[in-house]
Amino acid sequence: MTGHHLAQLNVGTLKHPLDDPRTHGFTSMLDTLNAVADRAPGFVWRLVGDEGNDATEVRTSLGADVIVNMSVWESRDSLWDYVYRSGHLDVLRRRAEWFELPKTAFQVMWWIPAGHIPTVDEAVERLQLLRACGPSPSAFGFKDKYSAADAGLVVMAADATTTVQTTG
Amino acid sequence: MEDIEAIAVLQDPVRRRLYEYVVAQDHEVSRNEAAEGAGIQRTLAAFHLDKLVDAGLLVTGSRRLTGRSGPGAGRPAKLYRRSGAERHVSVPARDYRTAADLLAEVADGARLDVELRAAAAREGRAVRAAAGPIEDLDAVRAVLSARGYVPRTDADGAVLRLVNCPFHVLSEQHPALICGMNLALLEGLIEGVEGLRAYLDPQPSMCCVAVAASKNSDD
């Protein structure tokens, strides 16, 4: 496989535990949302814990009440369409019900060579980089439009048009 | 003054009828279809359509309507659709866009979704109070039409889709906040109306909110 993909991590601090009835609105939507992601155009991969079909059990150095969500997409547009133009939007709309107000960046994306599966540690490192240094081609958010070429990834001639689109 | 010139192009009633017809469709429109839709001759339609393109209000693409390709498939038809560009004129000059963007950014960062939705629902109720009784989907359509949403009912008439998002630029910048606000506004508008329901159903290049009427026994 040649080219590059976009990896994304987002984290959230739960207001109440996962099995708390007040978190039910969120947990009850997870399977549906993950199914929508799996079928979404441009979807490549998402993090799944050892048990179950989602990443809610995965814990990181970020804290015991912080849940993570990590996925890989063919382009920024395919990720954007899933996050903001699918059933996922309805859950985002209600995020304040389940998650604490983030005091710092809670999502990060970065370019990876196609075929690479990012580890959770690698993802957390990218988030820390974004928190410490602000957006850069190595760690950025939806408002920043860095291309894979900006990040120093070799862009094949055939990919050049894709890069232009994602930065446009 | 480029915006004011573009808007002035719409002052001609025939041209405006054509424009409104084209932007309300869910597909790119040929000259023939636009002429029929606006009830005018094809050559006149072609003239006005090109004026609208020159002003940047419509854009053209070409596609063979027959679906065939290669030699013998015929010349591709010229097709028209709404341009993505927005035109604003304020006299004297005001800049609510920048203010809205800054406010949205701060509200998004502070996670004021719940508060914004409550305010939007109040606004929706106020719109309903001003508009008079809203009892069915047609009444909702009339109100939303007047507010620029370009509503369109689906084939069986049970769902209202909104072709234009009046908050487009903000909704691209802060989708969760702004689409949630818009939903709450429409929920406030139809609150208490039996059989009507507003919900999020995001689709490309449309408003994310739809309004559905549940079928009742009278249908």
PDB file of N, CA and C in Angstrom, chain A residues 7-12 47 58-63 66-70 104-110 118-132 138-139:
ATOM      1  N   ALA A   7      -4.892   9.778  10.932  1.00  0.00           N
ATOM      2  CA  ALA A   7      -5.239   9.158  12.214  1.00  0.00           C
ATOM      3  C   ALA A   7      -5.850  10.221  13.115  1.00  0.00           C
ATOM      4  N   GLN A   8      -6.792   9.789  13.941  1.00  0.00           N
ATOM      5  CA  GLN A   8      -7.473  10.754  14.825  1.00  0.00           C
ATOM      6  C   GLN A   8      -7.703  10.135  16.187  1.00  0.00           C
ATOM      7  N   LEU A   9      -7.466  10.937  17.210  1.00  0.00           N
ATOM      8  CA  LEU A   9      -7.766  10.521  18.587  1.00  0.00           C
ATOM      9  C   LEU A   9      -8.648  11.588  19.213  1.00  0.00           C
ATOM     10  N   ASN A  10      -9.721  11.167  19.876  1.00  0.00           N
ATOM     11  CA  ASN A  10     -10.377  12.134  20.749  1.00  0.00           C
ATOM     12  C   ASN A  10     -10.635  11.509  22.111  1.00  0.00           C
ATOM     13  N   VAL A  11     -10.601  12.346  23.116  1.00  0.00           N
ATOM     14  CA  VAL A  11     -10.724  11.866  24.487  1.00  0.00           C
ATOM     15  C   VAL A  11     -11.816  12.666  25.185  1.00  0.00           C
ATOM     16  N   GLY A  12     -12.426  12.044  26.177  1.00  0.00           N
ATOM     17  CA  GLY A  12     -13.465  12.742  26.929  1.00  0.00           C
ATOM     18  C   GLY A  12     -13.436  12.304  28.383  1.00  0.00           C
ATOM     19  N   LEU A  47      -9.993   1.829  16.813  1.00  0.00           N
ATOM     20  CA  LEU A  47      -9.491   1.124  17.980  1.00  0.00           C
ATOM     21  C   LEU A  47     -10.624   0.362  18.661  1.00  0.00           C
ATOM     22  N   VAL A  58     -10.533   0.943  27.098  1.00  0.00           N
ATOM     23  CA  VAL A  58      -9.114   1.306  26.970  1.00  0.00           C
ATOM     24  C   VAL A  58      -8.789   2.494  27.878  1.00  0.00           C
ATOM     25  N   ARG A  59      -7.759   2.331  28.727  1.00  0.00           N
ATOM     26  CA  ARG A  59      -7.339   3.429  29.594  1.00  0.00           C
ATOM     27  C   ARG A  59      -5.923   3.848  29.228  1.00  0.00           C
ATOM     28  N   THR A  60      -5.657   5.129  29.435  1.00  0.00           N
ATOM     29  CA  THR A  60      -4.351   5.683  29.069  1.00  0.00           C
ATOM     30  C   THR A  60      -3.784   6.436  30.256  1.00  0.00           C
ATOM     31  N   SER A  61      -2.618   7.010  30.035  1.00  0.00           N
ATOM     32  CA  SER A  61      -1.987   7.819  31.080  1.00  0.00           C
ATOM     33  C   SER A  61      -2.770   9.098  31.353  1.00  0.00           C
ATOM     34  N   LEU A  62      -3.832   9.344  30.547  1.00  0.00           N
ATOM     35  CA  LEU A  62      -4.597  10.587  30.696  1.00  0.00           C
ATOM     36  C   LEU A  62      -5.545  10.551  31.886  1.00  0.00           C
ATOM     37  N   GLY A  63      -5.814   9.344  32.429  1.00  0.00           N
ATOM     38  CA  GLY A  63      -6.660   9.292  33.622  1.00  0.00           C
ATOM     39  C   GLY A  63      -7.682   8.170  33.563  1.00  0.00           C
ATOM     40  N   VAL A  66     -11.040   8.997  31.830  1.00  0.00           N
ATOM     41  CA  VAL A  66     -10.931   9.520  30.465  1.00  0.00           C
ATOM     42  C   VAL A  66     -11.095   8.366  29.481  1.00  0.00           C
ATOM     43  N   ILE A  67     -12.121   8.449  28.628  1.00  0.00           N
ATOM     44  CA  ILE A  67     -12.260   7.411  27.614  1.00  0.00           C
ATOM     45  C   ILE A  67     -11.745   7.941  26.276  1.00  0.00           C
ATOM     46  N   VAL A  68     -11.258   7.012  25.483  1.00  0.00           N
ATOM     47  CA  VAL A  68     -10.619   7.410  24.228  1.00  0.00           C
ATOM     48  C   VAL A  68     -11.358   6.818  23.036  1.00  0.00           C
ATOM     49  N   ASN A  69     -11.149   7.458  21.911  1.00  0.00           N
ATOM     50  CA  ASN A  69     -11.730   7.005  20.665  1.00  0.00           C
ATOM     51  C   ASN A  69     -10.682   7.296  19.602  1.00  0.00           C
ATOM     52  N   MET A  70     -10.338   6.271  18.840  1.00  0.00           N
ATOM     53  CA  MET A  70      -9.241   6.468  17.892  1.00  0.00           C
ATOM     54  C   MET A  70      -9.582   5.773  16.588  1.00  0.00           C
ATOM     55  N   THR A 104      -8.533  21.650  27.861  1.00  0.00           N
ATOM     56  CA  THR A 104      -7.441  21.727  26.888  1.00  0.00           C
ATOM     57  C   THR A 104      -7.852  20.894  25.674  1.00  0.00           C
ATOM     58  N   ALA A 105      -6.998  20.848  24.652  1.00  0.00           N
ATOM     59  CA  ALA A 105      -7.352  20.126  23.423  1.00  0.00           C
ATOM     60  C   ALA A 105      -7.785  18.700  23.755  1.00  0.00           C
ATOM     61  N   PHE A 106      -8.904  18.274  23.169  1.00  0.00           N
ATOM     62  CA  PHE A 106      -9.404  16.929  23.448  1.00  0.00           C
ATOM     63  C   PHE A 106      -9.418  16.060  22.201  1.00  0.00           C
ATOM     64  N   GLN A 107      -8.985  16.630  21.087  1.00  0.00           N
ATOM     65  CA  GLN A 107      -8.858  15.792  19.907  1.00  0.00           C
ATOM     66  C   GLN A 107      -7.659  16.214  19.084  1.00  0.00           C
ATOM     67  N   VAL A 108      -7.091  15.224  18.420  1.00  0.00           N
ATOM     68  CA  VAL A 108      -5.892  15.506  17.620  1.00  0.00           C
ATOM     69  C   VAL A 108      -5.917  14.618  16.382  1.00  0.00           C
ATOM     70  N   MET A 109      -5.361  15.107  15.299  1.00  0.00           N
ATOM     71  CA  MET A 109      -5.175  14.252  14.126  1.00  0.00           C
ATOM     72  C   MET A 109      -3.776  14.437  13.569  1.00  0.00           C
ATOM     73  N   TRP A 110      -3.331  13.430  12.867  1.00  0.00           N
ATOM     74  CA  TRP A 110      -1.993  13.472  12.283  1.00  0.00           C
ATOM     75  C   TRP A 110      -1.945  12.472  11.127  1.00  0.00           C
ATOM     76  N   PRO A 118      -1.786   2.997  14.246  1.00  0.00           N
ATOM     77  CA  PRO A 118      -1.213   3.750  15.370  1.00  0.00           C
ATOM     78  C   PRO A 118      -1.511   3.078  16.711  1.00  0.00           C
ATOM     79  N   THR A 119      -0.589   3.194  17.642  1.00  0.00           N
ATOM     80  CA  THR A 119      -0.829   2.675  18.992  1.00  0.00           C
ATOM     81  C   THR A 119      -1.445   3.771  19.846  1.00  0.00           C
ATOM     82  N   VAL A 120      -2.048   3.369  20.963  1.00  0.00           N
ATOM     83  CA  VAL A 120      -2.667   4.346  21.849  1.00  0.00           C
ATOM     84  C   VAL A 120      -1.601   5.292  22.411  1.00  0.00           C
ATOM     85  N   ASP A 121      -0.429   4.739  22.747  1.00  0.00           N
ATOM     86  CA  ASP A 121       0.655   5.579  23.281  1.00  0.00           C
ATOM     87  C   ASP A 121       1.062   6.655  22.286  1.00  0.00           C
ATOM     88  N   GLU A 122       1.174   6.237  21.031  1.00  0.00           N
ATOM     89  CA  GLU A 122       1.536   7.169  19.962  1.00  0.00           C
ATOM     90  C   GLU A 122       0.483   8.288  19.858  1.00  0.00           C
ATOM     91  N   ALA A 123      -0.780   7.895  19.972  1.00  0.00           N
ATOM     92  CA  ALA A 123      -1.879   8.865  19.854  1.00  0.00           C
ATOM     93  C   ALA A 123      -1.846   9.856  21.019  1.00  0.00           C
ATOM     94  N   VAL A 124      -1.631   9.334  22.224  1.00  0.00           N
ATOM     95  CA  VAL A 124      -1.596  10.205  23.403  1.00  0.00           C
ATOM     96  C   VAL A 124      -0.428  11.184  23.280  1.00  0.00           C
ATOM     97  N   GLU A 125       0.689  10.679  22.745  1.00  0.00           N
ATOM     98  CA  GLU A 125       1.856  11.532  22.520  1.00  0.00           C
ATOM     99  C   GLU A 125       1.524  12.701  21.579  1.00  0.00           C
ATOM    100  N   ARG A 126       0.749  12.392  20.522  1.00  0.00           N
ATOM    101  CA  ARG A 126       0.353  13.440  19.575  1.00  0.00           C
ATOM    102  C   ARG A 126      -0.534  14.475  20.265  1.00  0.00           C
ATOM    103  N   LEU A 127      -1.441  13.982  21.098  1.00  0.00           N
ATOM    104  CA  LEU A 127      -2.332  14.907  21.804  1.00  0.00           C
ATOM    105  C   LEU A 127      -1.525  15.811  22.736  1.00  0.00           C
ATOM    106  N   GLN A 128      -0.547  15.204  23.433  1.00  0.00           N
ATOM    107  CA  GLN A 128       0.300  15.990  24.344  1.00  0.00           C
ATOM    108  C   GLN A 128       1.102  17.026  23.569  1.00  0.00           C
ATOM    109  N   LEU A 129       1.528  16.636  22.378  1.00  0.00           N
ATOM    110  CA  LEU A 129       2.286  17.559  21.522  1.00  0.00           C
ATOM    111  C   LEU A 129       1.413  18.760  21.144  1.00  0.00           C
ATOM    112  N   LEU A 130       0.160  18.464  20.756  1.00  0.00           N
ATOM    113  CA  LEU A 130      -0.760  19.535  20.399  1.00  0.00           C
ATOM    114  C   LEU A 130      -1.022  20.450  21.595  1.00  0.00           C
ATOM    115  N   ARG A 131      -1.204  19.815  22.782  1.00  0.00           N
ATOM    116  CA  ARG A 131      -1.478  20.603  23.989  1.00  0.00           C
ATOM    117  C   ARG A 131      -0.283  21.485  24.353  1.00  0.00           C
ATOM    118  N   ALA A 132       0.927  20.942  24.162  1.00  0.00           N
ATOM    119  CA  ALA A 132       2.121  21.672  24.593  1.00  0.00           C
ATOM    120  C   ALA A 132       2.529  22.748  23.597  1.00  0.00           C
ATOM    121  N   SER A 138       2.431  17.922  12.646  1.00  0.00           N
ATOM    122  CA  SER A 138       2.531  16.631  13.346  1.00  0.00           C
ATOM    123  C   SER A 138       1.351  16.366  14.264  1.00  0.00           C
ATOM    124  N   ALA A 139       0.578  17.378  14.565  1.00  0.00           N
ATOM    125  CA  ALA A 139      -0.534  17.228  15.504  1.00  0.00           C
ATOM    126  C   ALA A 139      -1.446  18.437  15.344  1.00  0.00           C
TER     127      ALA A 139
END
